Each structure stands twice: as C-alpha cells, then as structure tokens.
Short mmCIF file of C-alpha atoms in Angstrom, two decimals:
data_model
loop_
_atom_site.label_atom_id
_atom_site.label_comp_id
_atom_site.label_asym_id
_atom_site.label_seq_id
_atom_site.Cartn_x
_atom_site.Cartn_y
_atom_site.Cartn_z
CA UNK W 1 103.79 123.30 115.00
CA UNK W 2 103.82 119.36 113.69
CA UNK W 3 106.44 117.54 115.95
CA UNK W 4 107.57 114.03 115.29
CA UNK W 5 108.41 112.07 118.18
CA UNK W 6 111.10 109.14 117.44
CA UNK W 7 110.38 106.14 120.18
CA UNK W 8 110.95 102.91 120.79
CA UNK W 9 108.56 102.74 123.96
CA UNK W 10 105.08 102.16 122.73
CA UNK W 11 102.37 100.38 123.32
CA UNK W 12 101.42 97.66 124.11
CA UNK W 13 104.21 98.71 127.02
CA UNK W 14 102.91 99.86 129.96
CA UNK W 15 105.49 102.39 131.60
CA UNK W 16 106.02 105.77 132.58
CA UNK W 17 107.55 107.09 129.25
CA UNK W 18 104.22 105.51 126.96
CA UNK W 19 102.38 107.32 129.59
CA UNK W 20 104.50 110.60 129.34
CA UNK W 21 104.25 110.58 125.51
CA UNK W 22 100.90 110.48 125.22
CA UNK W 23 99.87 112.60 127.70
CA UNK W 24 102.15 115.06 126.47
CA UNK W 25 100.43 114.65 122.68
CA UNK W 26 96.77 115.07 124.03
CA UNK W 27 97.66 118.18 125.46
CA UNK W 28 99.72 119.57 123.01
CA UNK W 29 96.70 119.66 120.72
CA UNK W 30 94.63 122.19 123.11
CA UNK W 31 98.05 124.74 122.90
CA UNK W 32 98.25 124.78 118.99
CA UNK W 33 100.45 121.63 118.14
CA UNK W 34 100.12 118.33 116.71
CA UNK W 35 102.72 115.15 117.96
CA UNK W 36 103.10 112.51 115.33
CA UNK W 37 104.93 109.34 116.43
CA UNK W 38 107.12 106.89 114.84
CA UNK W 39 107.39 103.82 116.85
CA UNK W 40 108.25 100.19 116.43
CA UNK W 41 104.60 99.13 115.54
CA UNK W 42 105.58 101.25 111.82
CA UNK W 43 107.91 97.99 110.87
CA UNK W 44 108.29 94.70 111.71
CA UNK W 45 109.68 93.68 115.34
CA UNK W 46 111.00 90.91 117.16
CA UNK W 47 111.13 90.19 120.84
CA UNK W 48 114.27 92.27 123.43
CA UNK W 49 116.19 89.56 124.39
CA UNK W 50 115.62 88.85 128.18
CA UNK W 51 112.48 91.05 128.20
CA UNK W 52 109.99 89.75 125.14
CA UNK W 53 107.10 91.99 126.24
CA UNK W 54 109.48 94.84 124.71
CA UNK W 55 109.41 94.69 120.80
CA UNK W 56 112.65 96.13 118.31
CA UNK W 57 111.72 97.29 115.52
CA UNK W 58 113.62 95.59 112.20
CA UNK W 59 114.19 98.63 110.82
CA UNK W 60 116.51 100.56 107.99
CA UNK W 61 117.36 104.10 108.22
CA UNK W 62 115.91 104.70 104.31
CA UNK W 63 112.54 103.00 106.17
CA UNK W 64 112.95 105.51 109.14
CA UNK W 65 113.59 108.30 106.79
CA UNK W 66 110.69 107.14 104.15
CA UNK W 67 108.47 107.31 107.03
CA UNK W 68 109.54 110.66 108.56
CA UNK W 69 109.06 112.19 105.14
CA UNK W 70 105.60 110.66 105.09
CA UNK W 71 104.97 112.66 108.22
CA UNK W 72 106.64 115.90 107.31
CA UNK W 73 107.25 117.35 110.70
CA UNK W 74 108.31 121.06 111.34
CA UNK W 75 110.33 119.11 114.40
CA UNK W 76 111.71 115.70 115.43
CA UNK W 77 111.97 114.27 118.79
CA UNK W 78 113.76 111.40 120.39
CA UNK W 79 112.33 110.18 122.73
CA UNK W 80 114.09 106.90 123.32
CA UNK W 81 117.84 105.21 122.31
CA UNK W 82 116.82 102.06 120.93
CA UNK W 83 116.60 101.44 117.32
CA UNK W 84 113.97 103.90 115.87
CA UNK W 85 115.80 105.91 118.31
CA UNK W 86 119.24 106.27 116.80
CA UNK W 87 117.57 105.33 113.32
CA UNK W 88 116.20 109.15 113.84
CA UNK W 89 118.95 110.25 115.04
CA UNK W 90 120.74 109.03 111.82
CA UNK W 91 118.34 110.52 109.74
CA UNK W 92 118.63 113.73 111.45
CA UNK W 93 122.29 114.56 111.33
CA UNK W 94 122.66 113.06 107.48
CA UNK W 95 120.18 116.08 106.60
CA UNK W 96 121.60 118.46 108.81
CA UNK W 97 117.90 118.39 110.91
CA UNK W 98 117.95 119.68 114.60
CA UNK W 99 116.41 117.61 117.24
CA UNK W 100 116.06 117.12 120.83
CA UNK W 101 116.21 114.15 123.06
CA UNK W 102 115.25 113.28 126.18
CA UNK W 103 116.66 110.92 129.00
CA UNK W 104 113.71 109.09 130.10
CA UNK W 105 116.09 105.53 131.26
CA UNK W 106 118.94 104.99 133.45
CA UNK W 107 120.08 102.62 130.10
CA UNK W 108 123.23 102.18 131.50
CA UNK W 109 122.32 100.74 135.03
CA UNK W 110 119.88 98.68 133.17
CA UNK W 111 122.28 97.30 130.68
CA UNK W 112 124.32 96.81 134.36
CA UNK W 113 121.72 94.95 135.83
CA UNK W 114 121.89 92.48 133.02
CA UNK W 115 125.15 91.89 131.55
CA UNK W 116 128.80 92.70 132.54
CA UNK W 117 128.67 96.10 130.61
CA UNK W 118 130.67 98.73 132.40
CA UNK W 119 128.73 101.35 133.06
CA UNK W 120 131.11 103.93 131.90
CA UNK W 121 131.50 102.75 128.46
CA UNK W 122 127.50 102.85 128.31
CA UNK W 123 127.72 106.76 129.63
CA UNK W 124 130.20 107.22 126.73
CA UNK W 125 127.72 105.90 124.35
CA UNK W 126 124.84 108.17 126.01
CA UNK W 127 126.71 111.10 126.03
CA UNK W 128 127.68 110.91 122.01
CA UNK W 129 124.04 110.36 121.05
CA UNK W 130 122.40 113.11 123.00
CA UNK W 131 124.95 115.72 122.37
CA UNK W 132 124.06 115.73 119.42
CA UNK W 133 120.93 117.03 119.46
CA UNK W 134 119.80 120.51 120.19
CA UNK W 135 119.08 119.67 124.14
CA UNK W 136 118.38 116.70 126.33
CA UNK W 137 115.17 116.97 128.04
CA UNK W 138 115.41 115.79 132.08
CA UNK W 139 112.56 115.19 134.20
CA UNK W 140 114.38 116.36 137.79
CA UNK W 141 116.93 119.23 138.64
CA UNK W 142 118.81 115.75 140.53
CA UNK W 143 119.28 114.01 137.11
CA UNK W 144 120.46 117.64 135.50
CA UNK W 145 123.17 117.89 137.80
CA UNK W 146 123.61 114.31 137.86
CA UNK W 147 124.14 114.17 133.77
CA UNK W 148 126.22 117.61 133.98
CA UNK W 149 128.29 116.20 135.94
CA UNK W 150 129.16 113.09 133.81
CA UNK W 151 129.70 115.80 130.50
CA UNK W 152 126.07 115.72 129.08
CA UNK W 153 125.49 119.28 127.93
CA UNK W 154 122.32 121.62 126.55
CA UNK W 155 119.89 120.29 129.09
CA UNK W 156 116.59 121.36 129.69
CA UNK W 157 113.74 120.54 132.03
CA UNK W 158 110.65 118.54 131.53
CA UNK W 159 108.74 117.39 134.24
CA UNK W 160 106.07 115.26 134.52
CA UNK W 161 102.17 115.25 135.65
CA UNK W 162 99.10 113.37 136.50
CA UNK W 163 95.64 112.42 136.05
CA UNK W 164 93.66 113.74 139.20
CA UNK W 165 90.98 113.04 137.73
CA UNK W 166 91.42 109.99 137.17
CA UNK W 167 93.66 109.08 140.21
CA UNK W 168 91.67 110.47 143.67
CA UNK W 169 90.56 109.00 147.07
CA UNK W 170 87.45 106.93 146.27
CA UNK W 171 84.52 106.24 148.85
CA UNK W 172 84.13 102.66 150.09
CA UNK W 173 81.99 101.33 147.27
CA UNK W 174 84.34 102.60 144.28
CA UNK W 175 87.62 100.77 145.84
CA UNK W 176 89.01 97.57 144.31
CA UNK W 177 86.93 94.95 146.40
CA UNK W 178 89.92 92.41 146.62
CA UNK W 179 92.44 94.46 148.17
CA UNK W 180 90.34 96.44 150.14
CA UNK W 181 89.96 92.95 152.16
CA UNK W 182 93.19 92.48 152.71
CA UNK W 183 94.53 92.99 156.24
CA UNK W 184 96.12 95.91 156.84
CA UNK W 185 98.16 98.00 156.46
CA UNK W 186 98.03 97.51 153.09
CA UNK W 187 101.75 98.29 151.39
CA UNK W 188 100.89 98.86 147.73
CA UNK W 189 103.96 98.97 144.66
CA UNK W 190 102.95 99.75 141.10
CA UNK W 191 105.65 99.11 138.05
CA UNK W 192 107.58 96.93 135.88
CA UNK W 193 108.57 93.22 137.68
CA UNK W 194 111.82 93.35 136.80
CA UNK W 195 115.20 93.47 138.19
CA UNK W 196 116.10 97.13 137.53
CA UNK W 197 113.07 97.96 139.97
CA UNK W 198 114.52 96.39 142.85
CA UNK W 199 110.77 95.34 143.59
CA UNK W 200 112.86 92.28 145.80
CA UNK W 201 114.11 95.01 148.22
CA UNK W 202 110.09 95.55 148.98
CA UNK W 203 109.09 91.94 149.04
CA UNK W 204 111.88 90.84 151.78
CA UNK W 205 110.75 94.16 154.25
CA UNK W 206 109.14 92.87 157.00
CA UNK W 207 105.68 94.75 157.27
CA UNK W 208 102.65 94.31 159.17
CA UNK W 209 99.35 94.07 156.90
CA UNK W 210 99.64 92.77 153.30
CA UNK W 211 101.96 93.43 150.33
CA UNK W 212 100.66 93.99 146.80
CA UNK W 213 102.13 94.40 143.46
CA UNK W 214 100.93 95.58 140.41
CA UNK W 215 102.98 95.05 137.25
CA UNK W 216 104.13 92.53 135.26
CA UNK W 217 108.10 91.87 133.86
CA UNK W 218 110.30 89.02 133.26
CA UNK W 219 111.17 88.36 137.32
CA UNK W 220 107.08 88.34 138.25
CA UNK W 221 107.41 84.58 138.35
CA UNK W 222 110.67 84.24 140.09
CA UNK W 223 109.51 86.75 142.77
CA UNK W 224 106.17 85.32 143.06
CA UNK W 225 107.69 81.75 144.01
CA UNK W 226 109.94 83.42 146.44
CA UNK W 227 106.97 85.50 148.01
CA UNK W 228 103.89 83.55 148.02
CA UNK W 229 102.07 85.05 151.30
CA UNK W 230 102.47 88.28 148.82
CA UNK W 231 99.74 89.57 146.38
CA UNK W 232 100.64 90.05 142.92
CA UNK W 233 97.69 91.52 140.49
CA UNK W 234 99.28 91.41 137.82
CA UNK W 235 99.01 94.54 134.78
CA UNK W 236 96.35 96.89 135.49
CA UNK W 237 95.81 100.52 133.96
CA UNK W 238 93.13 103.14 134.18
CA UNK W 239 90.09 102.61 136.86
CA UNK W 240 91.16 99.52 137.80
CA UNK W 241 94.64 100.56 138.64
CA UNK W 242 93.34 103.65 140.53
CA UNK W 243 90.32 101.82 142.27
CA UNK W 244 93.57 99.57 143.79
CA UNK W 245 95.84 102.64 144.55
CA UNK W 246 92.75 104.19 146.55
CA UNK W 247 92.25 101.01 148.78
CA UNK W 248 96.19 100.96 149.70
CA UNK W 249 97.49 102.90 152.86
CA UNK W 250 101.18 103.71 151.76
CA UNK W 251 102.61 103.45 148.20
CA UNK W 252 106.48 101.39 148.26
CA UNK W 253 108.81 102.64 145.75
CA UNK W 254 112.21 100.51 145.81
CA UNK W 255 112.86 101.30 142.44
CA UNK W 256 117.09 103.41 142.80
CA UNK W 257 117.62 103.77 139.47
CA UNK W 258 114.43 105.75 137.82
CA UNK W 259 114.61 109.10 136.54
CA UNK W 260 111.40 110.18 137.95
CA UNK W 261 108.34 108.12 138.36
CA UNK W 262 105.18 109.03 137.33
CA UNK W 263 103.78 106.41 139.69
CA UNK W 264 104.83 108.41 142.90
CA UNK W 265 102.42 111.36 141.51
CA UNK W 266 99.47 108.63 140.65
CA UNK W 267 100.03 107.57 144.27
CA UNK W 268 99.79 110.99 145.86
CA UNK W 269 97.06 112.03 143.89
CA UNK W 270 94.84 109.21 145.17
CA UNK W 271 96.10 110.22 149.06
CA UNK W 272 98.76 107.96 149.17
CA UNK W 273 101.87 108.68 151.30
CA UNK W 274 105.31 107.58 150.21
CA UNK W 275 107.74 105.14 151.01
CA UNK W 276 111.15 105.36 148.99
CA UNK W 277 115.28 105.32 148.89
CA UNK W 278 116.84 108.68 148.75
CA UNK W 279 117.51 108.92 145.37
CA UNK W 280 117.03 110.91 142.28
CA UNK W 281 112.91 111.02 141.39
CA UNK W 282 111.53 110.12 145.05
CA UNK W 283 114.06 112.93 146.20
CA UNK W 284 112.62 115.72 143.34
CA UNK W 285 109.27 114.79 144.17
CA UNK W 286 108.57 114.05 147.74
CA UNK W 287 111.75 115.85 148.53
CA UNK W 288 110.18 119.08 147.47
CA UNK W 289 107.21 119.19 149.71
CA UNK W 290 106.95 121.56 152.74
CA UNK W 291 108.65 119.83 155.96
CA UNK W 292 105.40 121.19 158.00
CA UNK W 293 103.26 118.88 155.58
CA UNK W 294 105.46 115.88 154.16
CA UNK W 295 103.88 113.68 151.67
CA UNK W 296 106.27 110.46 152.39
CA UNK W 297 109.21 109.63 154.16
CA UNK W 298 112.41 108.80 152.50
CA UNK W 299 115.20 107.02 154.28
CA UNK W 300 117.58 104.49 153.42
CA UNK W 301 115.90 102.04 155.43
CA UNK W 302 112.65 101.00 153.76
CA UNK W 303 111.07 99.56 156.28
CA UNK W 304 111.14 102.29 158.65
CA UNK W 305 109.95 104.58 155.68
CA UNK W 306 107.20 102.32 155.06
CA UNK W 307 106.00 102.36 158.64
CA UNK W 308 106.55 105.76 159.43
CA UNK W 309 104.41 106.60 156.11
CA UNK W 310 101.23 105.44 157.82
CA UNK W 311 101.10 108.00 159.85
CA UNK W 312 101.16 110.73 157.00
CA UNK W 313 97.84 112.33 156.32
CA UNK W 314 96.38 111.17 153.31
CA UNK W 315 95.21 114.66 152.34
CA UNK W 316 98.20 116.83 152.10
CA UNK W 317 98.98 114.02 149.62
CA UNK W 318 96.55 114.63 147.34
CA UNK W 319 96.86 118.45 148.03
CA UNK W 320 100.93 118.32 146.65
CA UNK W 321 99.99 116.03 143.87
CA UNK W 322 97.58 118.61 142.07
CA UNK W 323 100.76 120.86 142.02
CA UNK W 324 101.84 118.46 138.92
CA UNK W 325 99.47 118.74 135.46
CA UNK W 326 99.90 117.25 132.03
CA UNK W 327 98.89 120.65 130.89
CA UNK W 328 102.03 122.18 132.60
CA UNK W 329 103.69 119.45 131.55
CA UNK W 330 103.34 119.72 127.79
CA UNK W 331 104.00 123.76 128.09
CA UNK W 332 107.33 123.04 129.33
CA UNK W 333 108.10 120.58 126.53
CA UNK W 334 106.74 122.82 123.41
CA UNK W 335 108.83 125.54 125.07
CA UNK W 336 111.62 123.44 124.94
CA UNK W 337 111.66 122.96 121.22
CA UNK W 338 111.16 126.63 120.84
CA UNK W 339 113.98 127.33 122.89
CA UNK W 340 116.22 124.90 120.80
CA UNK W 341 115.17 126.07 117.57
CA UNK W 342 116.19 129.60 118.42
CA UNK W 343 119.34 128.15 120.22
CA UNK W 344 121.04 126.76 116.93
CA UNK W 345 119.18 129.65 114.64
CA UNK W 346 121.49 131.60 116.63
CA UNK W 347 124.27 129.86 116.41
CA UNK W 348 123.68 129.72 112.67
CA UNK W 349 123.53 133.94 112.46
CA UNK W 350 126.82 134.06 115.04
CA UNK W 351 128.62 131.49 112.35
CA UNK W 352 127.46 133.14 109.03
#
C-alpha cells in the first residue's frame, strides 16, 4: 500500500504531530507500506501570523493536485486543516477520492486563545471538513466521546507511542550536566512556549527545587521576563532532550487543551512521574494505569500534583510507558485505512 499523507505540520516544527507522522512512516515500511508526504516545504510559504516559526504554504489546488498525481498514492491522508490540508481535501472530493483525517489540534481553542473566534462557529467548520472523509482518526477514547458528542461522526482510534530506546533512566554520567546541578526537586515541562500550553499556570506554582522548560514559541520571551529565577533551555530534540528528561524528578504538564501528548509517554519512559490537569490526554494516559501502581497524579490543583508526584516510583513509570510502541502505533493506523476503504466499498455495493 502507497499512502499519501496531506500536512501542514512539518519540519522544521518540533511538535507532537511531526513526531507522530514520522514515526508512524518508519514503521509502516517494516509492515508492507510506504507513507509519502505532501507538506508545505513542496511550495513556497510565508510566516503564520502571530506564530512565524509555523510556515503556510502558498499553494493552488491544481499545485496540490499536480503534486499528488506525481506521487500516485493507492491512499490519501489528512493529517492537518491548514492549507495543504483542505487543498487535499479539495482535491479529494472533486475526484470522488476517499480519505481519512485525523484530529491531531484542539484548532478551535487555539484560534480561542488568539482572537475573538467563537468556538462554536470553529466546531462547525471542523465538523464539515472531517465528515467528509472516510473516518477521523483520535488519539484517546476522551476526545472520541468528546467529538461524538459535538456531531463528528466515523471515528476511529489511533494512539500514540514512544521511543524507549531512546527515552530511559540514564546513569549519572549520561544526564544533562546543567540541570542535573540544579537544586532540587527538579520540575521539568517539555513543549511549545506558547499560550495554548498554559506553560504560565506551571511557572506561577510555587515549588521547592528548580523549574525548567524546554521549548521554544512566540510567549518564551514574555514568560522568561516574568520568570527569571526559572530555567528555560530552549529547543532540544533527541539525546539531548532525553539526557534532560532523565536528570528531572517529576514531568509538569499544564497544557488543558491537547489531544494527547506524546511528551507524557517520553516522560514516563525515562522514569518520570506526572504532574497534570484532569483533562483529555493526561486523563487517557496516566488515567489508565493501575491505582496499586500510579504513574502521576492528576488533580486540579497543580501544585499539589506536582508535589505529590515526587513520591511516585520512578520505575513503574518506565514499566507503563513500554505498554505504548510506534510499532503498535502504526498497526492501528494502516488498519484504519483498511477499515475505511472497505467501509465506503460497502457502501458503494449497498447503493449500486
């Protein structure tokens, strides 16, 4: 199978769904299946207004649709709603072409965050593009009942995995030297700066030890000039990131508005216990653990999450995080393709 996937995350961005995507395409190769993308680095881009490290592509749907013929994909994807997005999308329905979609952003809370957009006429929007597709792809049974609920229909589940690998508790000598020295405890939050991630809602807790933050966004500065006695490290990705994630003691998560969080499993998977709202993604993931060995604490307040984390043990962490694989991952989301393409095949039999 040759699957085009239509996004508008890509790199250089650093975020969960760039992660997801590319994970997801590595594996997909070892279980018979190729993953082409079409992304905004295919056509010219200019800077997201209010977010410049995010780049639109300048795009046409005859470009979109040039370049998806160039590809010639037994499949398409959407991955994202931005303009290669619904360019696909376009493309799609014009030729009659099933696709799926996912719902990897909370694009309306977002939009919320940032402008007086009412978040129901967003939803409206959300719901007419990914009904259209063959099924919606949803990383937590919390967000399925969740999108149900506000009339999103034909959803299926794709969860998410992790590096474990890559992400482990390290001896002394293999942790990242500067925060290591920090006093503890050492409060650790990994993910976009920006005002969607309610990163301020960490910042203002009043901890013992040291606060770091890894990420970078368009509030870093702002939040940095608030906080100075905090430490922010700026971007960081493969062993550096996990050398700092093994020389925290509890992993923050403010964030109330993602749909999952692949940094809660790159936490656990290095032994670090949880700190985070009771919401949908901290609530599918550390919710699910066994109550005689919980991985983190969620509670509304964060402080008393954060403090009552410490006393977590770092290994039934790492044991619960190993229950998540990109492997597993990738299964779900080829069977999910399969399972559309023999959901409107029969549809097409029933209507002929």
């Amino acid at each position: 199978m040759r699957i085009l996937i239509a996004t508008d995350a890509w790199t250089p961005q650093v975020n969960g769904v760039v992660r997801s995507l590319q994970n997801t395409a590595r594996e997909a190769q070892a279980l018979g299946a190729e993953i082409e993308f079409l992304t905004p680095s295919d056509f010219r881009t200019v800077p997201m207004p209010t977010y410049p490290e995010i780049r639109l592509a300048l795009a046409t749907r005859s470009m979109v649709a040039r370049r998806m013929d160039e590809i010639g994909a037994d499949f398409v994807h959407i991955a994202t709603e931005g303009p290669v997005g619904m360019l696909a999308r376009r493309v799609c329905l014009s030729r009659g072409q099933i696709f799926t979609t996912s719902y990897h952003t909370r694009f309306p809370e977002y939009l919320a965050a940032r402008a007086p957009v009412p978040q129901a006429l967003s939803y409206a929007w959300m719901r007419r593009f990914h009904n259209a597709g063959a099924g919606i792809m949803v990383s937590t049974g919390t967000l399925e009942t969740e999108l149900r609920g506000r009339g999103f229909h034909n959803i299926l589940r794709w969860s998410r995995g992790v590096d474990a690998e890559l992400f482990r508790p390290r001896p002394a000598d293999e942790l990242d030297a500067f925060v290591a020295s920090l006093p503890r405890p050492i409060f650790l939050s990994v993910g976009r700066v920006a005002v969607e991630k309610n990163i301020s809602a960490f910042l203002k807790l009043d901890l013992p030890g040291s606060k770091v933050i890894v990420g970078d966004g368009p509030a870093r500065a702002e939040l940095q000039a608030q906080h100075p006695d905090a430490h922010f490290l700026g971007m960081k990705e493969g062993e550096a990131l996990a050398r700092i994630y093994a020389a925290a003691d509890v992993f923050v998560f403010p964030s109330l508005t993602d749909t999952f969080g692949i940094v809660l499993l790159e936490a656990l998977a290095s032994g670090l216990p949880v700190a985070a709202f009771p919401v949908t993604g901290p609530m599918d993931v550390i919710g699910e653990a066994p109550l005689d060995t919980p991985v983190g604490v969620l509670d509304p307040d964060l402080r008393r999450a954060a403090l009552a984390a410490l006393d977590i043990d770092r290994g039934a962490a790492r044991s619960y995080a190993l229950r998540y694989s990109w492997r597993a991952c990738t299964e779900q989301f080829l069977g999910n393709i399969r399972m559309a393409q023999g959901r409107v095949q029969h549809i097409n039999v029933a209507a002929s």
